Coordinates of C-alpha atoms in Angstrom, one line a residue:
M46 CA 155.0 115.0 -147.9
P47 CA 154.5 111.3 -147.0
M48 CA 151.8 109.3 -148.2
E49 CA 148.2 110.0 -146.7
P50 CA 147.8 107.4 -143.8
S51 CA 144.6 105.6 -143.4
K52 CA 141.8 107.9 -141.8
T53 CA 140.0 104.8 -140.4
K54 CA 142.9 102.5 -139.3
E55 CA 145.6 105.4 -138.4
F56 CA 143.2 108.3 -137.7
G57 CA 146.0 109.6 -135.3
D58 CA 148.5 109.7 -137.9
W59 CA 146.0 111.0 -140.5
M60 CA 145.3 114.0 -138.4
I61 CA 149.0 114.7 -137.7
W62 CA 149.3 114.6 -141.6
M63 CA 146.3 116.9 -142.1
V64 CA 147.7 119.4 -139.5
H65 CA 151.3 119.4 -141.3
R66 CA 149.6 120.2 -144.6
A67 CA 147.8 123.1 -143.0
H68 CA 151.2 124.2 -141.5
L69 CA 152.9 123.9 -145.0
N70 CA 149.9 126.2 -146.3
D71 CA 148.8 123.7 -148.9
P72 CA 146.8 125.3 -151.6
A73 CA 145.0 122.0 -152.0
L74 CA 143.9 121.8 -148.4
T75 CA 140.6 124.1 -148.0
V76 CA 138.6 121.8 -145.5
I77 CA 139.9 120.3 -142.3
N78 CA 137.2 118.0 -140.8
F79 CA 137.9 116.2 -137.4
N80 CA 134.4 115.7 -136.4
N81 CA 133.8 113.0 -133.7
M82 CA 137.7 112.2 -134.0
H83 CA 139.3 112.3 -130.6
M84 CA 142.3 114.7 -130.5
P85 CA 145.0 114.1 -128.2
P86 CA 145.0 116.8 -125.3
P87 CA 147.9 119.5 -126.3
H88 CA 150.0 118.3 -123.5
V89 CA 150.2 114.8 -124.8
E90 CA 150.4 115.6 -128.6
L91 CA 151.8 118.9 -129.8
R92 CA 151.5 117.9 -133.5
I93 CA 147.7 118.1 -133.6
A94 CA 145.8 120.8 -131.6
P95 CA 148.7 123.0 -130.8
K96 CA 150.1 122.8 -134.2
L97 CA 146.8 123.5 -135.9
M98 CA 146.0 126.5 -134.0
K99 CA 149.3 128.1 -134.8
A100 CA 149.0 126.9 -138.5
L101 CA 145.8 128.8 -138.6
Q102 CA 147.4 132.3 -137.9
T103 CA 149.3 132.1 -141.4
N104 CA 147.3 129.7 -143.4
T105 CA 145.6 131.3 -146.3
H106 CA 144.0 128.4 -148.0
V107 CA 141.7 126.6 -145.4
V108 CA 138.1 128.0 -145.5
E109 CA 136.4 125.5 -143.4
L110 CA 137.4 124.1 -140.0
S111 CA 135.2 121.6 -138.3
L112 CA 135.8 120.2 -134.9
V113 CA 132.6 118.8 -133.8
N114 CA 132.9 116.5 -130.7
S115 CA 136.8 116.4 -131.4
N116 CA 138.1 116.6 -127.6
L117 CA 139.1 120.2 -128.1
Q118 CA 140.4 121.4 -124.8
K119 CA 140.2 124.6 -122.9
E120 CA 143.9 124.9 -123.0
S121 CA 143.6 125.3 -126.8
G122 CA 141.1 128.5 -126.5
P123 CA 143.8 131.1 -126.2
D124 CA 145.7 129.7 -129.1
L125 CA 142.7 129.6 -131.4
A126 CA 141.9 133.2 -130.3
A127 CA 145.2 134.3 -131.2
A128 CA 144.9 132.6 -134.6
L129 CA 141.5 134.1 -135.3
C130 CA 143.0 137.6 -134.7
E131 CA 145.1 137.1 -137.8
N132 CA 143.5 134.6 -140.1
K133 CA 141.9 136.3 -143.2
T134 CA 140.7 133.2 -144.9
L135 CA 138.6 131.0 -142.8
K136 CA 134.8 131.1 -143.5
M137 CA 133.4 128.3 -141.5
L138 CA 134.2 127.2 -137.9
N139 CA 132.4 124.7 -135.9
L140 CA 133.6 124.1 -132.3
E141 CA 130.2 122.5 -130.9
S142 CA 130.4 119.6 -128.3
N143 CA 133.9 120.1 -126.9
W144 CA 135.7 121.1 -123.8
L145 CA 136.1 124.8 -124.1
E146 CA 134.9 126.8 -120.9
S147 CA 133.6 130.3 -120.7
A148 CA 136.9 131.9 -120.7
A149 CA 137.9 130.2 -123.9
I150 CA 134.6 131.2 -125.6
R151 CA 135.2 134.9 -124.5
A152 CA 138.9 134.9 -125.9
I153 CA 137.7 133.4 -129.2
S154 CA 135.0 136.1 -129.4
Q155 CA 137.7 138.8 -128.7
G156 CA 140.0 137.5 -131.0
I157 CA 137.6 137.7 -133.7
A158 CA 136.5 141.2 -132.8
E159 CA 140.0 142.3 -132.9
N160 CA 140.5 141.2 -136.5
P161 CA 139.2 143.9 -139.0
C162 CA 139.9 141.5 -142.0
S163 CA 138.3 138.4 -140.6
G164 CA 136.3 136.5 -143.5
L165 CA 134.5 134.2 -141.0
E166 CA 130.7 133.7 -142.0
H167 CA 129.7 130.8 -139.7
L168 CA 130.5 130.3 -136.3
R169 CA 129.0 127.5 -133.9
V170 CA 130.3 127.1 -130.2
M171 CA 127.2 125.6 -128.5
G172 CA 127.1 122.2 -126.5
Q173 CA 130.3 122.6 -124.7
K174 CA 130.6 119.8 -122.2
Q175 CA 132.2 121.8 -119.3
A176 CA 129.7 124.5 -119.3
S177 CA 125.6 125.0 -119.6
S178 CA 124.0 126.1 -122.3
L179 CA 124.4 129.6 -121.0
Y180 CA 128.1 130.7 -120.6
G181 CA 127.6 133.8 -118.4
R182 CA 127.1 137.5 -119.0
T183 CA 131.0 138.2 -119.6
V184 CA 130.7 135.7 -122.6
E185 CA 127.4 137.2 -123.8
E186 CA 128.9 140.6 -123.7
A187 CA 131.9 139.4 -125.6
I188 CA 130.0 137.7 -128.4
G189 CA 127.7 140.8 -128.6
R190 CA 130.7 143.3 -128.9
M191 CA 132.2 140.9 -131.4
M192 CA 129.0 141.1 -133.5
E193 CA 128.9 144.8 -133.3
K194 CA 132.3 144.9 -134.8
N195 CA 132.1 142.0 -137.2
E196 CA 130.3 142.5 -140.6
S197 CA 131.0 139.2 -142.0
I198 CA 129.3 136.5 -139.7
I199 CA 125.7 135.6 -140.8
K200 CA 125.3 132.5 -138.7
L201 CA 126.0 132.1 -135.2
G202 CA 125.3 128.8 -133.2
Y203 CA 125.3 130.4 -129.9
E204 CA 122.3 130.7 -127.2
C205 CA 122.3 134.0 -125.5
G206 CA 120.1 134.6 -122.6
D207 CA 120.5 138.3 -122.1
P208 CA 117.7 140.2 -123.8
H209 CA 120.1 143.2 -124.5
Y210 CA 122.8 141.3 -126.1
R211 CA 120.3 138.8 -127.8
N212 CA 118.9 141.9 -129.4
L213 CA 122.1 143.2 -130.4
I214 CA 123.2 139.7 -131.9
D215 CA 120.1 139.5 -134.1
R216 CA 120.4 143.0 -135.4
A217 CA 123.8 142.5 -136.2
L218 CA 123.3 139.2 -138.0
L219 CA 120.5 140.8 -140.0
R220 CA 123.0 143.8 -140.9
N221 CA 125.8 141.2 -142.0
T222 CA 123.2 139.0 -144.0
D223 CA 122.3 142.3 -145.9
F224 CA 125.9 143.2 -146.4
A225 CA 126.5 139.5 -147.7
R226 CA 123.7 140.0 -150.0
R227 CA 125.2 143.3 -151.6
R228 CA 128.6 141.7 -151.8
R229 CA 127.2 139.0 -154.0
N230 CA 125.0 141.3 -156.0
P231 CA 126.2 145.0 -156.0
N232 CA 124.1 146.2 -158.9
A233 CA 120.9 144.9 -157.0
A234 CA 117.9 147.5 -157.4
G235 CA 117.6 150.0 -154.7
G236 CA 121.1 150.9 -154.5
Q237 CA 122.4 151.9 -151.1
E238 CA 119.3 153.4 -149.9
D239 CA 117.7 150.2 -148.7
L240 CA 120.7 149.3 -146.7
V241 CA 119.5 147.8 -143.2
A242 CA 120.3 150.3 -140.4
E243 CA 122.0 149.4 -137.2
E244 CA 119.5 150.6 -134.5
K245 CA 121.1 152.5 -131.5
V246 CA 119.5 154.6 -128.6
L247 CA 119.6 158.2 -129.4
G248 CA 121.5 160.4 -126.7
R249 CA 122.7 163.6 -128.4
L250 CA 123.0 165.2 -131.9
V251 CA 125.6 167.9 -132.8
L252 CA 125.0 169.9 -136.0
K253 CA 128.6 170.1 -137.7
N254 CA 128.5 171.7 -140.9
P255 CA 125.7 174.4 -141.8
P256 CA 124.1 174.4 -145.4
A257 CA 125.4 176.8 -147.8
N258 CA 122.0 178.7 -147.9
M259 CA 119.7 178.0 -145.2
A260 CA 117.0 181.0 -144.7
Q261 CA 116.1 181.8 -141.3
D262 CA 112.8 181.3 -140.0
A263 CA 111.0 184.6 -139.9
T264 CA 108.1 183.6 -137.4
D265 CA 107.0 186.3 -134.9
N266 CA 109.6 186.1 -131.9
S267 CA 111.9 183.6 -133.6
S268 CA 114.7 186.1 -133.4
V269 CA 115.1 185.4 -129.6
F270 CA 115.3 181.6 -130.4
W271 CA 118.1 182.0 -133.0
A272 CA 119.9 184.4 -130.7
F273 CA 120.1 182.0 -127.9
V274 CA 121.3 179.1 -130.1
A275 CA 124.1 181.2 -131.8
S276 CA 125.3 182.2 -128.3
Q277 CA 124.6 179.1 -126.3
K278 CA 125.5 176.6 -129.1
R279 CA 122.5 174.5 -128.2
L280 CA 118.8 174.2 -128.4
P281 CA 117.1 175.7 -125.4
T282 CA 114.4 174.1 -123.1
V283 CA 111.0 176.2 -122.3
S284 CA 112.3 177.7 -119.3
Q285 CA 115.8 178.6 -120.6
L286 CA 114.2 180.3 -123.6
Q287 CA 111.9 182.2 -121.5
S288 CA 114.4 183.5 -119.3
F289 CA 116.6 184.3 -122.0
A290 CA 114.0 186.4 -123.7
K291 CA 113.1 188.2 -120.4
N292 CA 116.7 189.3 -120.0
N293 CA 116.9 190.5 -123.6
G294 CA 113.8 192.8 -123.0
T295 CA 111.4 190.5 -125.2
P296 CA 109.4 188.6 -122.7
L297 CA 107.2 185.6 -123.9
K298 CA 104.4 183.9 -122.3
Y299 CA 104.8 180.3 -121.4
S300 CA 102.2 179.4 -124.0
Q301 CA 104.1 181.1 -126.8
V302 CA 107.5 179.3 -126.2
A303 CA 106.9 175.6 -126.4
P304 CA 105.2 176.1 -130.0
L305 CA 108.0 178.5 -131.0
I306 CA 110.8 175.9 -130.1
K307 CA 109.1 173.4 -131.9
Q308 CA 108.9 175.5 -135.0
C309 CA 112.2 176.8 -135.1
R310 CA 113.6 173.4 -134.2
K311 CA 112.0 171.8 -137.1
H312 CA 113.2 174.4 -139.4
L313 CA 116.9 174.0 -138.1
L314 CA 116.7 170.2 -138.4
D315 CA 115.2 170.3 -141.9
G316 CA 117.8 172.4 -142.9
A317 CA 120.4 170.0 -141.5
T318 CA 119.1 167.3 -143.4
N319 CA 122.0 165.8 -145.6
T320 CA 124.6 167.9 -143.8
V321 CA 127.4 166.3 -141.5
V322 CA 126.2 165.6 -137.9
S323 CA 127.6 163.7 -135.1
V324 CA 125.4 161.3 -133.1
A325 CA 126.1 160.0 -129.8
D326 CA 124.2 156.9 -128.3
N327 CA 123.2 156.3 -124.7
Y328 CA 126.9 154.9 -124.0
E329 CA 128.5 158.2 -125.4
V330 CA 129.9 156.3 -128.6
H331 CA 130.1 159.2 -131.4
Q332 CA 129.2 158.4 -135.1
E333 CA 129.6 161.0 -137.6
G334 CA 127.8 160.9 -140.9
Y335 CA 125.1 162.8 -143.0
L336 CA 121.7 163.3 -141.4
R337 CA 119.1 161.6 -143.9
H338 CA 116.1 161.6 -141.8
W339 CA 114.5 162.9 -138.6
S340 CA 111.3 162.8 -137.3
E341 CA 109.4 163.4 -133.8
T342 CA 105.9 162.0 -132.8
N343 CA 104.4 162.4 -129.2
G344 CA 108.0 162.7 -127.8
N345 CA 109.2 159.9 -129.6
W346 CA 112.5 160.8 -131.6
S347 CA 114.0 159.0 -134.7
L348 CA 116.8 160.1 -137.0
T349 CA 118.9 158.2 -139.6
I350 CA 122.5 158.9 -140.7
R351 CA 124.6 157.6 -143.4
T352 CA 128.5 157.3 -143.1
D353 CA 131.2 157.9 -145.5
D354 CA 131.8 154.1 -145.9
G355 CA 128.0 153.4 -146.6
K356 CA 127.0 152.3 -143.3
S357 CA 123.3 153.4 -141.8
Y358 CA 122.4 154.0 -138.4
A359 CA 118.9 154.4 -137.2
Y360 CA 118.7 156.2 -133.7
R361 CA 115.7 156.4 -131.5
C362 CA 114.6 157.5 -128.0
N363 CA 111.4 158.3 -126.1
K364 CA 112.5 161.6 -124.7
E365 CA 114.1 164.7 -126.1
P366 CA 117.7 164.2 -127.1
V367 CA 120.3 166.9 -126.3
F368 CA 120.9 169.2 -129.4
S369 CA 124.0 171.3 -129.9
I370 CA 125.7 173.1 -132.8
S371 CA 129.2 173.6 -133.8
D372 CA 131.2 176.8 -133.8
T373 CA 130.8 177.0 -137.6
W374 CA 126.9 176.7 -137.2
A375 CA 127.0 179.4 -134.3
E376 CA 128.8 181.8 -136.7
S377 CA 126.5 181.3 -139.5
L378 CA 123.5 182.0 -137.2
S379 CA 125.4 185.0 -135.7
V380 CA 125.7 186.6 -139.1
T381 CA 122.0 185.8 -140.4
A382 CA 119.8 186.0 -137.5
P383 CA 117.7 189.0 -137.1
P384 CA 118.9 191.3 -134.3
T385 CA 117.3 190.8 -131.0
P386 CA 115.7 193.9 -129.5
A387 CA 117.5 195.6 -126.6

């Protein structure tokens, strides 16, 4: 390596020298700070911005890259996105006050989202000179999806105008902050039980694995409920159970059916606690885990599951979700349910 050029008198040569160190993966280079230094456009000087973006793909030592007001152009967006899709070392990235447009911000977000090994903790993209403070719905969606997947970013410098994606981002930041705290102190009091749950809208619940010994509820008329669930592999509505009971020679009054469903459903879900279930949100995104808690109050449903990798999800909705059971559950109910009168 040549001698370090003067940062004040020859800052162009100094930037070329710094980027070449990153290209060589110099172990002594952990911070690159080009704040308020005018990088030449990519088509004018290939040895600074283009070479830096390419170097980040394989560099394993730079942990902080700050390019505030450094004349970073929109043409560098896709190259930076490709680098962030591969880089596992960078922890702090500040791109504020540059010339990145919405498409570049979206590409950068997608690059981070596609990197399951990203170590990025701080990301700032505010104040781009070619865009307003809000970059449009497609960018908000891309950053929201990035935060859904990324589990390391704890500080995000970005203003989101859409309430849905702003809420999604805020919850992801809270989740990631808790993950970071646990990584710093894995022996903290409370263990995994106080892990912040990611909230989702509850759409449907599938009971997968029945408990080894679950006694049937012996309430009057409960046999018709269990017979319906075993045969249809789902929980009935009031009209469905009333029709099923009538067809099976055990007609039930309308006033009997709703309390019966509520009591048997409680018995079923209590028995399913700590067993494997599959939950789908309102976008039909399925998540499998162990049912840890469920509740229903005045038609408002809430349940929490914990996955094998320690993540916690809290599902809520203000209407009754769709409940169904697996073939294994249906077989267990067919064996143990009392016979329905003919």
